[in-house]
PDB file of C-alpha atoms in Angstrom:
ATOM      1  CA  MET M   1      73.500  95.763  96.589  1.00  0.00           C
ATOM      2  CA  ILE M   2      74.543  98.397  99.125  1.00  0.00           C
ATOM      3  CA  GLU M   3      72.332  98.444 102.229  1.00  0.00           C
ATOM      4  CA  THR M   4      74.394 100.737 104.472  1.00  0.00           C
ATOM      5  CA  ILE M   5      76.855 103.515 103.754  1.00  0.00           C
ATOM      6  CA  VAL M   6      79.272 104.475 106.533  1.00  0.00           C
ATOM      7  CA  PHE M   7      81.060 107.815 106.358  1.00  0.00           C
ATOM      8  CA  ASP M   8      84.381 108.926 107.730  1.00  0.00           C
ATOM      9  CA  VAL M   9      84.250 112.359 109.393  1.00  0.00           C
ATOM     10  CA  GLY M  10      87.285 114.619 108.860  1.00  0.00           C
ATOM     11  CA  GLU M  11      87.611 115.788 105.241  1.00  0.00           C
ATOM     12  CA  THR M  12      84.668 113.561 104.292  1.00  0.00           C
ATOM     13  CA  ILE M  13      81.784 115.069 106.244  1.00  0.00           C
ATOM     14  CA  THR M  14      83.570 118.043 107.789  1.00  0.00           C
ATOM     15  CA  ARG M  15      86.263 120.483 106.673  1.00  0.00           C
ATOM     16  CA  ASP M  16      89.360 120.518 108.858  1.00  0.00           C
ATOM     17  CA  ASP M  17      90.191 124.201 108.250  1.00  0.00           C
ATOM     18  CA  ARG M  18      88.917 125.487 111.571  1.00  0.00           C
ATOM     19  CA  TYR M  19      90.151 122.454 113.491  1.00  0.00           C
ATOM     20  CA  TRP M  20      93.759 123.252 112.604  1.00  0.00           C
ATOM     21  CA  ALA M  21      93.218 127.000 112.872  1.00  0.00           C
ATOM     22  CA  LEU M  22      92.114 126.616 116.493  1.00  0.00           C
ATOM     23  CA  TRP M  23      95.163 124.480 117.244  1.00  0.00           C
ATOM     24  CA  ALA M  24      97.428 127.101 115.646  1.00  0.00           C
ATOM     25  CA  ASP M  25      95.861 129.851 117.738  1.00  0.00           C
ATOM     26  CA  TRP M  26      96.279 127.793 120.897  1.00  0.00           C
ATOM     27  CA  LEU M  27      99.932 127.014 120.182  1.00  0.00           C
ATOM     28  CA  GLY M  28     100.678 130.609 119.212  1.00  0.00           C
ATOM     29  CA  VAL M  29     101.847 129.998 115.646  1.00  0.00           C
ATOM     30  CA  PRO M  30     100.517 131.458 112.385  1.00  0.00           C
ATOM     31  CA  ARG M  31      97.672 129.416 110.947  1.00  0.00           C
ATOM     32  CA  HIS M  32      99.516 129.119 107.640  1.00  0.00           C
ATOM     33  CA  THR M  33     102.524 127.602 109.415  1.00  0.00           C
ATOM     34  CA  LEU M  34     100.552 124.796 110.991  1.00  0.00           C
ATOM     35  CA  SER M  35      98.560 124.230 107.796  1.00  0.00           C
ATOM     36  CA  ALA M  36     101.802 123.872 105.825  1.00  0.00           C
ATOM     37  CA  LEU M  37     103.192 121.441 108.388  1.00  0.00           C
ATOM     38  CA  VAL M  38     100.033 119.338 108.189  1.00  0.00           C
ATOM     39  CA  GLY M  39     100.551 119.164 104.441  1.00  0.00           C
ATOM     40  CA  ALA M  40     104.165 118.156 104.936  1.00  0.00           C
ATOM     41  CA  VAL M  41     103.413 115.241 107.255  1.00  0.00           C
ATOM     42  CA  VAL M  42     100.567 114.099 104.986  1.00  0.00           C
ATOM     43  CA  ALA M  43     102.986 114.009 102.047  1.00  0.00           C
ATOM     44  CA  GLN M  44     105.295 111.824 104.137  1.00  0.00           C
ATOM     45  CA  GLY M  45     102.461 109.445 104.989  1.00  0.00           C
ATOM     46  CA  ARG M  46     102.584 110.377 108.678  1.00  0.00           C
ATOM     47  CA  ASP M  47      99.733 111.060 111.095  1.00  0.00           C
ATOM     48  CA  ASN M  48      98.318 114.599 111.069  1.00  0.00           C
ATOM     49  CA  ALA M  49      99.083 115.022 114.770  1.00  0.00           C
ATOM     50  CA  GLU M  50     102.786 114.915 113.954  1.00  0.00           C
ATOM     51  CA  ALA M  51     102.383 118.512 112.747  1.00  0.00           C
ATOM     52  CA  LEU M  52     101.650 119.545 116.337  1.00  0.00           C
ATOM     53  CA  ARG M  53     104.825 117.824 117.506  1.00  0.00           C
ATOM     54  CA  LEU M  54     106.846 119.715 114.908  1.00  0.00           C
ATOM     55  CA  VAL M  55     105.520 122.989 116.316  1.00  0.00           C
ATOM     56  CA  ARG M  56     106.059 121.938 119.921  1.00  0.00           C
ATOM     57  CA  PRO M  57     108.391 118.941 120.325  1.00  0.00           C
ATOM     58  CA  GLY M  58     107.354 116.634 123.132  1.00  0.00           C
ATOM     59  CA  ILE M  59     103.792 117.945 123.267  1.00  0.00           C
ATOM     60  CA  ASP M  60     101.238 115.771 125.066  1.00  0.00           C
ATOM     61  CA  VAL M  61      98.392 116.219 122.591  1.00  0.00           C
ATOM     62  CA  ALA M  62      95.742 114.732 124.884  1.00  0.00           C
ATOM     63  CA  ALA M  63      96.785 116.974 127.769  1.00  0.00           C
ATOM     64  CA  GLU M  64      96.775 120.056 125.541  1.00  0.00           C
ATOM     65  CA  TYR M  65      93.323 119.097 124.255  1.00  0.00           C
ATOM     66  CA  ARG M  66      92.044 118.979 127.839  1.00  0.00           C
ATOM     67  CA  ALA M  67      93.690 122.313 128.603  1.00  0.00           C
ATOM     68  CA  ARG M  68      91.938 123.889 125.630  1.00  0.00           C
ATOM     69  CA  GLU M  69      88.604 122.547 126.834  1.00  0.00           C
ATOM     70  CA  GLU M  70      89.185 123.862 130.347  1.00  0.00           C
ATOM     71  CA  ALA M  71      90.097 127.280 128.942  1.00  0.00           C
ATOM     72  CA  GLY M  72      86.896 127.438 126.910  1.00  0.00           C
ATOM     73  CA  ARG M  73      88.842 127.171 123.648  1.00  0.00           C
ATOM     74  CA  GLY M  74      88.079 123.566 122.868  1.00  0.00           C
ATOM     75  CA  GLU M  75      86.784 121.639 119.918  1.00  0.00           C
ATOM     76  CA  ASP M  76      83.911 123.162 117.993  1.00  0.00           C
ATOM     77  CA  LEU M  77      81.825 122.194 114.973  1.00  0.00           C
ATOM     78  CA  GLY M  78      79.120 124.153 113.232  1.00  0.00           C
ATOM     79  CA  GLU M  79      77.113 124.163 110.043  1.00  0.00           C
ATOM     80  CA  ASP M  80      79.888 126.039 108.226  1.00  0.00           C
ATOM     81  CA  ASP M  81      82.258 123.145 108.899  1.00  0.00           C
ATOM     82  CA  LEU M  82      80.170 120.758 106.794  1.00  0.00           C
ATOM     83  CA  TYR M  83      80.944 120.251 103.139  1.00  0.00           C
ATOM     84  CA  GLY M  84      78.137 121.503 100.914  1.00  0.00           C
ATOM     85  CA  ASP M  85      77.209 118.078  99.552  1.00  0.00           C
ATOM     86  CA  VAL M  86      76.732 116.439 102.954  1.00  0.00           C
ATOM     87  CA  ARG M  87      73.089 117.197 103.696  1.00  0.00           C
ATOM     88  CA  PRO M  88      71.764 116.654 100.148  1.00  0.00           C
ATOM     89  CA  ALA M  89      73.724 113.418  99.696  1.00  0.00           C
ATOM     90  CA  LEU M  90      72.802 111.894 103.044  1.00  0.00           C
ATOM     91  CA  SER M  91      69.169 112.878 102.580  1.00  0.00           C
ATOM     92  CA  ALA M  92      69.041 111.366  99.089  1.00  0.00           C
ATOM     93  CA  LEU M  93      70.630 108.135 100.295  1.00  0.00           C
ATOM     94  CA  ARG M  94      68.123 107.735 103.103  1.00  0.00           C
ATOM     95  CA  GLU M  95      65.303 108.431 100.678  1.00  0.00           C
ATOM     96  CA  ALA M  96      66.711 105.630  98.519  1.00  0.00           C
ATOM     97  CA  GLY M  97      66.354 103.262 101.482  1.00  0.00           C
ATOM     98  CA  VAL M  98      70.014 103.174 102.513  1.00  0.00           C
ATOM     99  CA  ARG M  99      71.006 103.159 106.174  1.00  0.00           C
ATOM    100  CA  VAL M 100      73.376 106.074 106.791  1.00  0.00           C
ATOM    101  CA  VAL M 101      76.031 105.868 109.504  1.00  0.00           C
ATOM    102  CA  VAL M 102      78.784 108.332 110.382  1.00  0.00           C
ATOM    103  CA  ALA M 103      81.775 106.679 112.078  1.00  0.00           C
ATOM    104  CA  GLY M 104      85.256 108.179 112.155  1.00  0.00           C
ATOM    105  CA  ASN M 105      88.368 108.846 114.203  1.00  0.00           C
ATOM    106  CA  GLN M 106      87.052 111.668 116.325  1.00  0.00           C
ATOM    107  CA  THR M 107      86.638 112.491 119.992  1.00  0.00           C
ATOM    108  CA  ALA M 108      83.517 111.834 122.035  1.00  0.00           C
ATOM    109  CA  ARG M 109      83.056 115.613 122.095  1.00  0.00           C
ATOM    110  CA  ALA M 110      83.027 115.661 118.283  1.00  0.00           C
ATOM    111  CA  ALA M 111      80.281 113.035 118.311  1.00  0.00           C
ATOM    112  CA  GLN M 112      78.131 115.293 120.498  1.00  0.00           C
ATOM    113  CA  LEU M 113      78.760 118.261 118.233  1.00  0.00           C
ATOM    114  CA  LEU M 114      77.900 116.276 115.112  1.00  0.00           C
ATOM    115  CA  ARG M 115      74.665 114.996 116.638  1.00  0.00           C
ATOM    116  CA  ALA M 116      73.732 118.558 117.561  1.00  0.00           C
ATOM    117  CA  LEU M 117      73.833 119.441 113.853  1.00  0.00           C
ATOM    118  CA  ASP M 118      70.892 117.072 113.280  1.00  0.00           C
ATOM    119  CA  LEU M 119      72.403 115.461 110.201  1.00  0.00           C
ATOM    120  CA  PRO M 120      70.239 113.146 108.080  1.00  0.00           C
ATOM    121  CA  ALA M 121      71.955 110.054 109.500  1.00  0.00           C
ATOM    122  CA  ASP M 122      70.654 106.993 111.307  1.00  0.00           C
ATOM    123  CA  LEU M 123      73.645 106.830 113.645  1.00  0.00           C
ATOM    124  CA  ILE M 124      76.705 108.921 114.526  1.00  0.00           C
ATOM    125  CA  VAL M 125      79.542 107.329 116.501  1.00  0.00           C
ATOM    126  CA  THR M 126      83.249 108.037 116.943  1.00  0.00           C
ATOM    127  CA  SER M 127      86.422 106.241 117.915  1.00  0.00           C
ATOM    128  CA  GLY M 128      86.510 108.276 121.109  1.00  0.00           C
ATOM    129  CA  GLU M 129      83.235 106.687 122.189  1.00  0.00           C
ATOM    130  CA  TRP M 130      84.240 103.193 121.106  1.00  0.00           C
ATOM    131  CA  GLY M 131      87.716 103.300 122.594  1.00  0.00           C
ATOM    132  CA  VAL M 132      89.211 101.951 119.376  1.00  0.00           C
ATOM    133  CA  ALA M 133      90.374 103.834 116.310  1.00  0.00           C
ATOM    134  CA  LYS M 134      91.046 103.263 112.627  1.00  0.00           C
ATOM    135  CA  PRO M 135      92.877 101.501 111.118  1.00  0.00           C
ATOM    136  CA  GLN M 136      92.508  98.839 113.833  1.00  0.00           C
ATOM    137  CA  PRO M 137      90.402  95.849 112.707  1.00  0.00           C
ATOM    138  CA  GLU M 138      88.239  96.126 115.842  1.00  0.00           C
ATOM    139  CA  PHE M 139      87.005  99.527 114.647  1.00  0.00           C
ATOM    140  CA  PHE M 140      85.656  97.971 111.463  1.00  0.00           C
ATOM    141  CA  ARG M 141      84.152  95.055 113.358  1.00  0.00           C
ATOM    142  CA  ARG M 142      82.198  97.654 115.296  1.00  0.00           C
ATOM    143  CA  VAL M 143      81.257  99.335 112.020  1.00  0.00           C
ATOM    144  CA  ILE M 144      79.777  96.082 110.748  1.00  0.00           C
ATOM    145  CA  GLU M 145      77.775  95.691 113.966  1.00  0.00           C
ATOM    146  CA  VAL M 146      76.186  99.136 113.801  1.00  0.00           C
ATOM    147  CA  ALA M 147      75.700  98.995 110.021  1.00  0.00           C
ATOM    148  CA  GLU M 148      73.199  96.170 110.523  1.00  0.00           C
ATOM    149  CA  ALA M 149      74.078  94.595 107.174  1.00  0.00           C
ATOM    150  CA  PRO M 150      76.451  91.922 105.840  1.00  0.00           C
ATOM    151  CA  ALA M 151      79.978  93.246 105.307  1.00  0.00           C
ATOM    152  CA  ASP M 152      79.781  92.981 101.526  1.00  0.00           C
ATOM    153  CA  ARG M 153      76.659  95.167 101.530  1.00  0.00           C
ATOM    154  CA  ILE M 154      78.322  97.949 103.523  1.00  0.00           C
ATOM    155  CA  LEU M 155      80.140 100.767 101.752  1.00  0.00           C
ATOM    156  CA  TYR M 156      82.743 102.706 103.736  1.00  0.00           C
ATOM    157  CA  VAL M 157      83.504 106.179 102.379  1.00  0.00           C
ATOM    158  CA  GLY M 158      86.622 108.135 103.273  1.00  0.00           C
ATOM    159  CA  ASP M 159      89.504 110.260 102.065  1.00  0.00           C
ATOM    160  CA  HIS M 160      92.382 108.507 103.856  1.00  0.00           C
ATOM    161  CA  PRO M 161      93.719 105.371 102.119  1.00  0.00           C
ATOM    162  CA  ALA M 162      95.575 103.958 105.142  1.00  0.00           C
ATOM    163  CA  ASN M 163      92.809 104.670 107.662  1.00  0.00           C
ATOM    164  CA  ASP M 164      89.734 104.205 105.482  1.00  0.00           C
ATOM    165  CA  VAL M 165      90.129 102.353 102.203  1.00  0.00           C
ATOM    166  CA  HIS M 166      92.659  99.623 102.980  1.00  0.00           C
ATOM    167  CA  PRO M 167      91.423  98.521 106.447  1.00  0.00           C
ATOM    168  CA  ALA M 168      87.783  98.660 105.361  1.00  0.00           C
ATOM    169  CA  LYS M 169      88.603  96.491 102.364  1.00  0.00           C
ATOM    170  CA  ALA M 170      90.494  94.062 104.609  1.00  0.00           C
ATOM    171  CA  ALA M 171      87.385  93.810 106.816  1.00  0.00           C
ATOM    172  CA  GLY M 172      85.310  92.722 103.813  1.00  0.00           C
ATOM    173  CA  LEU M 173      83.507  96.027 103.237  1.00  0.00           C
ATOM    174  CA  ARG M 174      83.049  97.764  99.915  1.00  0.00           C
ATOM    175  CA  THR M 175      85.036 100.985  99.688  1.00  0.00           C
ATOM    176  CA  ALA M 176      84.837 104.416  98.089  1.00  0.00           C
ATOM    177  CA  HIS M 177      87.836 106.729  98.081  1.00  0.00           C
ATOM    178  CA  LEU M 178      86.872 110.395  98.146  1.00  0.00           C
ATOM    179  CA  ARG M 179      89.117 112.896  96.397  1.00  0.00           C
ATOM    180  CA  ARG M 180      88.817 115.526  99.107  1.00  0.00           C
ATOM    181  CA  GLY M 181      91.223 117.122 101.555  1.00  0.00           C
ATOM    182  CA  PRO M 182      95.010 116.646 101.608  1.00  0.00           C
ATOM    183  CA  TRP M 183      94.953 112.852 101.862  1.00  0.00           C
ATOM    184  CA  GLY M 184      92.214 112.441  99.296  1.00  0.00           C
ATOM    185  CA  HIS M 185      93.951 114.523  96.658  1.00  0.00           C
ATOM    186  CA  LEU M 186      97.535 113.472  97.305  1.00  0.00           C
ATOM    187  CA  TRP M 187      96.876 109.734  97.243  1.00  0.00           C
ATOM    188  CA  ALA M 188      94.002 109.638  94.732  1.00  0.00           C
ATOM    189  CA  ASP M 189      96.082 108.083  91.946  1.00  0.00           C
ATOM    190  CA  ASP M 190      98.259 105.861  94.099  1.00  0.00           C
ATOM    191  CA  PRO M 191      98.122 102.381  92.472  1.00  0.00           C
ATOM    192  CA  GLN M 192      97.388 100.599  95.754  1.00  0.00           C
ATOM    193  CA  THR M 193      94.574 103.013  96.546  1.00  0.00           C
ATOM    194  CA  VAL M 194      93.117 102.635  93.077  1.00  0.00           C
ATOM    195  CA  ALA M 195      93.239  98.843  93.394  1.00  0.00           C
ATOM    196  CA  ALA M 196      91.619  98.784  96.836  1.00  0.00           C
ATOM    197  CA  ALA M 197      88.764 101.203  96.133  1.00  0.00           C
ATOM    198  CA  ASP M 198      85.605  99.794  94.593  1.00  0.00           C
ATOM    199  CA  TRP M 199      84.697 103.341  93.622  1.00  0.00           C
ATOM    200  CA  ARG M 200      86.602 106.611  93.375  1.00  0.00           C
ATOM    201  CA  ILE M 201      84.415 109.663  93.833  1.00  0.00           C
ATOM    202  CA  ASP M 202      84.723 113.445  93.751  1.00  0.00           C
ATOM    203  CA  SER M 203      81.488 114.243  95.582  1.00  0.00           C
ATOM    204  CA  LEU M 204      79.239 112.497  98.072  1.00  0.00           C
ATOM    205  CA  MET M 205      76.433 112.967  95.558  1.00  0.00           C
ATOM    206  CA  ASP M 206      78.198 110.370  93.374  1.00  0.00           C
ATOM    207  CA  LEU M 207      77.050 107.783  95.914  1.00  0.00           C
ATOM    208  CA  VAL M 208      73.421 108.288  94.973  1.00  0.00           C
ATOM    209  CA  ASN M 209      74.030 106.866  91.496  1.00  0.00           C
ATOM    210  CA  ILE M 210      76.114 104.045  92.941  1.00  0.00           C
ATOM    211  CA  VAL M 211      73.301 102.771  95.167  1.00  0.00           C
ATOM    212  CA  ARG M 212      70.758 103.134  92.367  1.00  0.00           C
TER     213      ARG M 212
END
């Protein structure tokens, strides 16, 4: 029985299109260039931020993030950044009596922006607020605390095998791998991902049948 479902953010709840587009604009490179580089580092199993370092070697990503904020060109999230199945799926899950939590590797600013969207979720938290990020075990210990359910009754949903599926499984949670975004599509049929995921889904609406 699943009592709580916890959702990753990037490429699970939100599209990353505009996130990378804003970075490309800030760094003064074509959006397609940065998008292609993100795809390249994903294919190599590297962190997305490595794409920024390919564009500007030696970049201090945190410092550049602060500079963007100070220039009024910082992080932004709006309704158009949500995938179309987010609101109906989260609403249906809550109606089914499931606790809905959003917890991903995002900044504290992203948490504020997500809360401002008034999503049908019981709680929204980010690694930036916790001071610990996936795939660290402490992140998933915090997930279990806020989920308010035993680990084996918590389902963690995400697109990223190394950040979502494998560490969540190691923490004793149930897992669903979402075929969405670069990571979700590229690693969907990886044998280790297939073995670690309790469910493999193409839409968040698939979760409604799982909990029923």
